[in-house]
XYZ file of C-alpha atoms in Angstrom:
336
model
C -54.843 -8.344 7.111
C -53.903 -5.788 4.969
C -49.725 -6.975 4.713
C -48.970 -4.762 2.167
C -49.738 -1.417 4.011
C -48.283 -3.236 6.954
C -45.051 -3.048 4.492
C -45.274 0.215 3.546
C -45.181 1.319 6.900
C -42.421 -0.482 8.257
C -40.189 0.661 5.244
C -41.047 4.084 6.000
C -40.080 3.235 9.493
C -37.109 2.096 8.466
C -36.415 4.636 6.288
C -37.023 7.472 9.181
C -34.721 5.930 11.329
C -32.146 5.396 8.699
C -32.079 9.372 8.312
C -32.565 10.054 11.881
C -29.456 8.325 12.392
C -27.573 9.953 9.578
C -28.616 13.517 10.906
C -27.196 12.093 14.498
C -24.088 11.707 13.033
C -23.428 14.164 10.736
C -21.733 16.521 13.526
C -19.582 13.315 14.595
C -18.184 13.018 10.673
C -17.888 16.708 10.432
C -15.434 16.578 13.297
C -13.491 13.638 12.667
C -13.242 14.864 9.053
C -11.852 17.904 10.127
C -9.220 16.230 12.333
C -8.464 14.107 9.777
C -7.711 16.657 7.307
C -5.465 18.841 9.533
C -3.469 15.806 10.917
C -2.938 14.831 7.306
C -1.259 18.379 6.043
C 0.536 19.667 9.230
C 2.867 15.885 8.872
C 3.537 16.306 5.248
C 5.817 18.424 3.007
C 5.505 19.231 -0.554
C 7.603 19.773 -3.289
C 7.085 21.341 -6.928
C 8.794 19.141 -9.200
C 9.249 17.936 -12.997
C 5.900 15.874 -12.146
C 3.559 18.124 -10.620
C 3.230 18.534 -6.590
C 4.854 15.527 -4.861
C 3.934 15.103 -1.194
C 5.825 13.077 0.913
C 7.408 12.835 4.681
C 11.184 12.414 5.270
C 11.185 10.918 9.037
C 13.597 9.467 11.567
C 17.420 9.014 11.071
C 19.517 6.040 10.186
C 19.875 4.341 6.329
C 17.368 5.666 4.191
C 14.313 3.610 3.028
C 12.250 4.664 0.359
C 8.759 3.376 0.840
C 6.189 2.825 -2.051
C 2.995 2.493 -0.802
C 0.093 0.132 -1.695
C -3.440 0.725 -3.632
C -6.114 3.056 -1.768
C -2.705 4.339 0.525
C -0.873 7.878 0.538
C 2.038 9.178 2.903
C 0.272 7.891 5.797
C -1.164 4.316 4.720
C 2.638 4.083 3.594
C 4.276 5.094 7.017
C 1.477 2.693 9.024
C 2.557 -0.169 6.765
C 6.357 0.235 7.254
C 5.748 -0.506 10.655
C 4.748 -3.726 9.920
C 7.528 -4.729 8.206
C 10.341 -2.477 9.300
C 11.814 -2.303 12.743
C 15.159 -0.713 13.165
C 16.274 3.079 12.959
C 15.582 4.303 9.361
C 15.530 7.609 7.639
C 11.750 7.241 5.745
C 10.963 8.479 2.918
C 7.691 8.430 1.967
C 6.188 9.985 -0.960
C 1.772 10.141 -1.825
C 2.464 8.114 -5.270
C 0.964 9.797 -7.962
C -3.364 10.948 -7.309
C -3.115 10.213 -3.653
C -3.936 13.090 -1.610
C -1.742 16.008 -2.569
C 0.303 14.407 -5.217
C -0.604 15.602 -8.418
C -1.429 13.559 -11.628
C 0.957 14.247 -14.082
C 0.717 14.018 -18.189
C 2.501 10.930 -18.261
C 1.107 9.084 -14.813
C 2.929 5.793 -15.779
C 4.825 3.360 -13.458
C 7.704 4.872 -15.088
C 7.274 8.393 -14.534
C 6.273 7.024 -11.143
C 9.852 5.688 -10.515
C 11.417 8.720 -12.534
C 9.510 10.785 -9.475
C 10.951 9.024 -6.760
C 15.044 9.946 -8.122
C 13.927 13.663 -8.421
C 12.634 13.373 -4.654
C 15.559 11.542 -3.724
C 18.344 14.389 -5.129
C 16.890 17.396 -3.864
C 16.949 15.232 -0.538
C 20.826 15.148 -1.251
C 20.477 11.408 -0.654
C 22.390 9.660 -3.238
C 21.493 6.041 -2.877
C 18.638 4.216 -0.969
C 16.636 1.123 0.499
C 13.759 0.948 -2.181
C 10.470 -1.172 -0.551
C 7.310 -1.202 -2.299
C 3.798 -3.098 -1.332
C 1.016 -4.223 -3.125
C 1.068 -2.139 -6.371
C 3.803 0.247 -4.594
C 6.008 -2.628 -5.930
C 5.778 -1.773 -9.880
C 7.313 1.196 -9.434
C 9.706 0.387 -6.748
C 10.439 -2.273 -9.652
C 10.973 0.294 -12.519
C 13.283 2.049 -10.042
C 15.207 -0.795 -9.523
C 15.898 -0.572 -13.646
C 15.726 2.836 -14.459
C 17.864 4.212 -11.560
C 20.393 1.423 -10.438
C 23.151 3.800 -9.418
C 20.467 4.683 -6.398
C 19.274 1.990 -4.842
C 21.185 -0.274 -2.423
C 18.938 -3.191 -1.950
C 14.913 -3.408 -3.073
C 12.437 -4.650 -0.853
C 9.023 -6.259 -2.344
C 6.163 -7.401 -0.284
C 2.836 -8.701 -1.800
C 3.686 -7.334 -5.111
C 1.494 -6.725 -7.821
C 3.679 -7.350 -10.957
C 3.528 -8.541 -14.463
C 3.070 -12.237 -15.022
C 2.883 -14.296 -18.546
C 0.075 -15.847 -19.513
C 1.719 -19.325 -18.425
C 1.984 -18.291 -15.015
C -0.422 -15.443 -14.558
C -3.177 -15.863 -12.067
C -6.349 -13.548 -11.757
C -7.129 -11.345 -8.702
C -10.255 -12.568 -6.681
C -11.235 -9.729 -4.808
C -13.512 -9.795 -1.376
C -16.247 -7.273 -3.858
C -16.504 -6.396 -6.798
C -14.705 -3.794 -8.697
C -17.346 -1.104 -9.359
C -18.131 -1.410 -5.565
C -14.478 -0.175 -4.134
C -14.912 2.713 -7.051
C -18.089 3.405 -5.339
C -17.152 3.183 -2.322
C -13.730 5.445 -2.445
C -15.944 8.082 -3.538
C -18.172 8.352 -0.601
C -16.243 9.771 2.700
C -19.270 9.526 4.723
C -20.174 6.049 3.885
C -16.748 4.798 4.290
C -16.550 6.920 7.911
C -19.883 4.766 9.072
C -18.406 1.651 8.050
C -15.397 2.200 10.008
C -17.413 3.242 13.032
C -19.900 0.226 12.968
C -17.435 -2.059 11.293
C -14.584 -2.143 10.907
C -13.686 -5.623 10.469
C -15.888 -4.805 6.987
C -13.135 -2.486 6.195
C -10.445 -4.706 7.177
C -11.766 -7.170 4.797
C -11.935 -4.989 1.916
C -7.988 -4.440 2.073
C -7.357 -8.282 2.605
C -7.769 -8.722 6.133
C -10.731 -10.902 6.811
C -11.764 -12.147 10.251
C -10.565 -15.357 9.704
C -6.762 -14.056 8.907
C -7.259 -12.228 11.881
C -7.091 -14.968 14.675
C -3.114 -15.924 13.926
C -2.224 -11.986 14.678
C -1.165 -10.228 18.000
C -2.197 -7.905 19.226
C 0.301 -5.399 18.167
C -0.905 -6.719 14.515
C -4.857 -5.535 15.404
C -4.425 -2.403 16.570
C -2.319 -1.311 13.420
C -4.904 -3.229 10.772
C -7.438 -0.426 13.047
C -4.646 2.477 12.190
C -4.568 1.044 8.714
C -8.539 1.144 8.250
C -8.837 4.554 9.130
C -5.110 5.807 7.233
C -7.791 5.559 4.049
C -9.685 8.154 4.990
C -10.711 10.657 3.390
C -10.996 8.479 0.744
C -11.592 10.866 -1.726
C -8.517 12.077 -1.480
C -7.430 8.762 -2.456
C -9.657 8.281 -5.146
C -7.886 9.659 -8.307
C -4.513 7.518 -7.060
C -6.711 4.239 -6.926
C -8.363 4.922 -10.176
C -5.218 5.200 -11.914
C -3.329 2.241 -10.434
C -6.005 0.131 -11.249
C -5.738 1.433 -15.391
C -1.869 0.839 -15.076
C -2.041 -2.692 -13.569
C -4.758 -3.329 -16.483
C -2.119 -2.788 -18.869
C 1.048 -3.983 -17.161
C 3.379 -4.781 -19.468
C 6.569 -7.475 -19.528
C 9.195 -5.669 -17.124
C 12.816 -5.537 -17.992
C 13.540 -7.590 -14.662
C 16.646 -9.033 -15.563
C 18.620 -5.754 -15.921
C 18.175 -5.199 -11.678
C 21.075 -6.043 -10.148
C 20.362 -4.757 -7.023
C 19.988 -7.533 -4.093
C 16.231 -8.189 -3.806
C 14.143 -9.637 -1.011
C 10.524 -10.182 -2.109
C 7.883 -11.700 0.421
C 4.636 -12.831 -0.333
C 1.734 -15.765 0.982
C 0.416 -18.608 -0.952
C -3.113 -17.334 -0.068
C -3.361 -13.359 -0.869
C -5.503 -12.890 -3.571
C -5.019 -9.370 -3.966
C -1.686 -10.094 -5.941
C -1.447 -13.509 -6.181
C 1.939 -15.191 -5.688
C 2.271 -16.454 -8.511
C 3.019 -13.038 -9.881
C 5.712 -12.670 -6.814
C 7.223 -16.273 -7.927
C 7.628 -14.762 -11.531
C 9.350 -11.995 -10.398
C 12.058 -13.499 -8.054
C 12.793 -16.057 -11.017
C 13.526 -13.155 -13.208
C 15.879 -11.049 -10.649
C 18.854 -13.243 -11.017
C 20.173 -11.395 -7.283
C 16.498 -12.198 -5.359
C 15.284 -14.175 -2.609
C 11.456 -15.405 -2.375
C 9.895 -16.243 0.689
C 6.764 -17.604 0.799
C 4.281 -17.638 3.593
C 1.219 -20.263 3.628
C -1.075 -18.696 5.201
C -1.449 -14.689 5.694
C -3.078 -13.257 3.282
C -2.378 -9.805 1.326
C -1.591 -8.143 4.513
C 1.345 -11.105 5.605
C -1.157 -11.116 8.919
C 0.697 -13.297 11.481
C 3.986 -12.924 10.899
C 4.957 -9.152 11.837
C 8.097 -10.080 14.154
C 9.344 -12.347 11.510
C 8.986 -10.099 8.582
C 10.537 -7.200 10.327
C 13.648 -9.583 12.056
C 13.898 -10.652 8.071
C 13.730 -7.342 5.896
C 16.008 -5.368 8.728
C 18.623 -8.013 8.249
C 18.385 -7.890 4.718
C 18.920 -3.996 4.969
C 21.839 -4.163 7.678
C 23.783 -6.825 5.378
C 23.012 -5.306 1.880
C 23.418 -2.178 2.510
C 25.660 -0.399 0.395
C 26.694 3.911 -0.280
C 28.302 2.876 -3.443
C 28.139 0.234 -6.049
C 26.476 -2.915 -6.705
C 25.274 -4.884 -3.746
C 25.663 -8.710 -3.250
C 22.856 -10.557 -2.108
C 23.162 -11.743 1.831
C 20.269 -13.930 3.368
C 20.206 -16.930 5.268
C 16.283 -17.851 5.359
C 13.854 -18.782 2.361
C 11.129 -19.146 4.868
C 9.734 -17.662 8.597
């Protein structure tokens, strides 16, 4: 038997079908692309600024919460996530950090500058002090904002913060793939559109929600990690923005931590391994006004514990809230 034209044949097969099916689809991308794209600029505003174009949405009434999103996010990713941690009536604020859709890149693309973007957003808002949460490596800047702009923030918010850690205490990342394949992958719209269509759960996993993290949520908690998978497309548009977090975490630096004043909450589980806690434990010991709380078991994305962490960070906001002057720290749990 000949087995190796037997082989050849079936790879051809395979590879016949393989197009047949992307041809299928190509009129089902091309029309969820274009939905995407529209949806995506009729929600948000922009603004010219000191730092190039800086997108953003300013939604809802109430105190105002600046949120900073997470790696591979924009306006969107950032408003999705807020609902998992937020609850109560709240003006948001929510800028594209810098590279992430239609934010621009500016010369000096640092954390810093980062921070230094989010005051400028916040005066020609007219609002003069806010809420400051950041996620995942939303939570440098949110940091530097915290010590570069005290006069505006009432109360900072950090949940599964990447931050700097010494060498004592640092602990690496261990990723679900490898680097090189997100930076392949974040290139690639269509690719990342099949995934999400055949699986999703793939994608879920690749922002730190595996399967097995999945069990402890509700339902409420599965049908936003869905919202969440498909808030990072196009990707594309994304990709600049991910690229350039992950050369500022490379070289993330010793943070002035003890000049915040502002009360801090920071939350954070024992198993994420997107920013391990022990970079989150280094951080509350070095904001003198902080809280920790630690979570066991949850992963990057806090899975499981939704109507805990949004009971916890609105009473943080409702009790250190403050128009004016330094806040004192109020909380009466280290733990869900």
């Amino acid at each position: 038997m000949n087995f190796k034209g037997i082989s050849l044949k079936a790879a051809g097969l395979l590879i016949g079908i393989t197009i047949l099916g992307i041809l299928i689809s190509l009129p089902f991308y091309f029309h969820d692309m274009s939905r995407l794209n529209k949806t995506l600029k009729a929600r948000s505003k922009t603004m010219d600024s000191p730092y190039g174009t800086i997108e953003y949405v300013d939604v809802g009434e109430g105190k105002p919460v600046l949120i900073s999103h997470g790696t591979m996010g924009g306006y969107d990713f950032g408003l999705l996530t807020a609902q998992g941690f937020l609850s109560g009536n709240y003006r948001l604020i929510i800028p594209s950090r810098f590279g992430y859709l239609q934010s621009s890149i500016p010369s000096d693309d640092s954390f810093e500058a980062q921070a230094d973007s989010y005051a400028y957003l916040l005066d020609q808002l007219g609002i003069d002090k806010a809420v400051i949460a950041g996620t995942s490596a939303g939570g440098v800047p949110a940091i530097q904002f915290a010590i570069r702009h005290p006069e505006k923030i009432s109360s900072l918010i950090l949940i599964s913060t990447v931050a700097y850690a010494p060498p004592s205490e640092f602990k690496a990342q261990n990723l679900p793939i490898p680097g090189f394949v997100y930076d392949a992958l974040l290139k690639n719209d269509y690719i990342f559109w099949a995934m999400l269509k055949v699986s999703p759960s793939t994608v879920h996993s690749i922002i730190g929600a595996s399967d097995k993290l999945k069990n402890n949520c509700s339902k409420e908690e599965l049908e936003l990690m869905d919202k969440l998978g498909w808030a990072l497309m196009p990707v594309s548009k994304r990709y600049q923005g991910w690229n350039k977090d992950a050369e500022n975490i490379n070289k993330l630096e010793e943070m002035s931590l003890d000049r915040i004043k502002a009360p801090t909450l920071i939350i954070g589980a024992e198993d994420d391994t997107f920013a391990p806690h022990a970079w989150s434990k280094y951080t509350a010991k070095n904001i003198h006004n902080s809280k920790l709380v630690t979570v066991r078991f949850g992963g990057h994305m806090l899975l499981g514990h939704m109507h805990d962490m949004r009971r916890l960070s609105d009473e943080f906001i409702e009790k250190n809230f403050t128009s004016h002057g330094e806040g004192k720290m109020v909380i009466d749990s280290n733990k869900f």
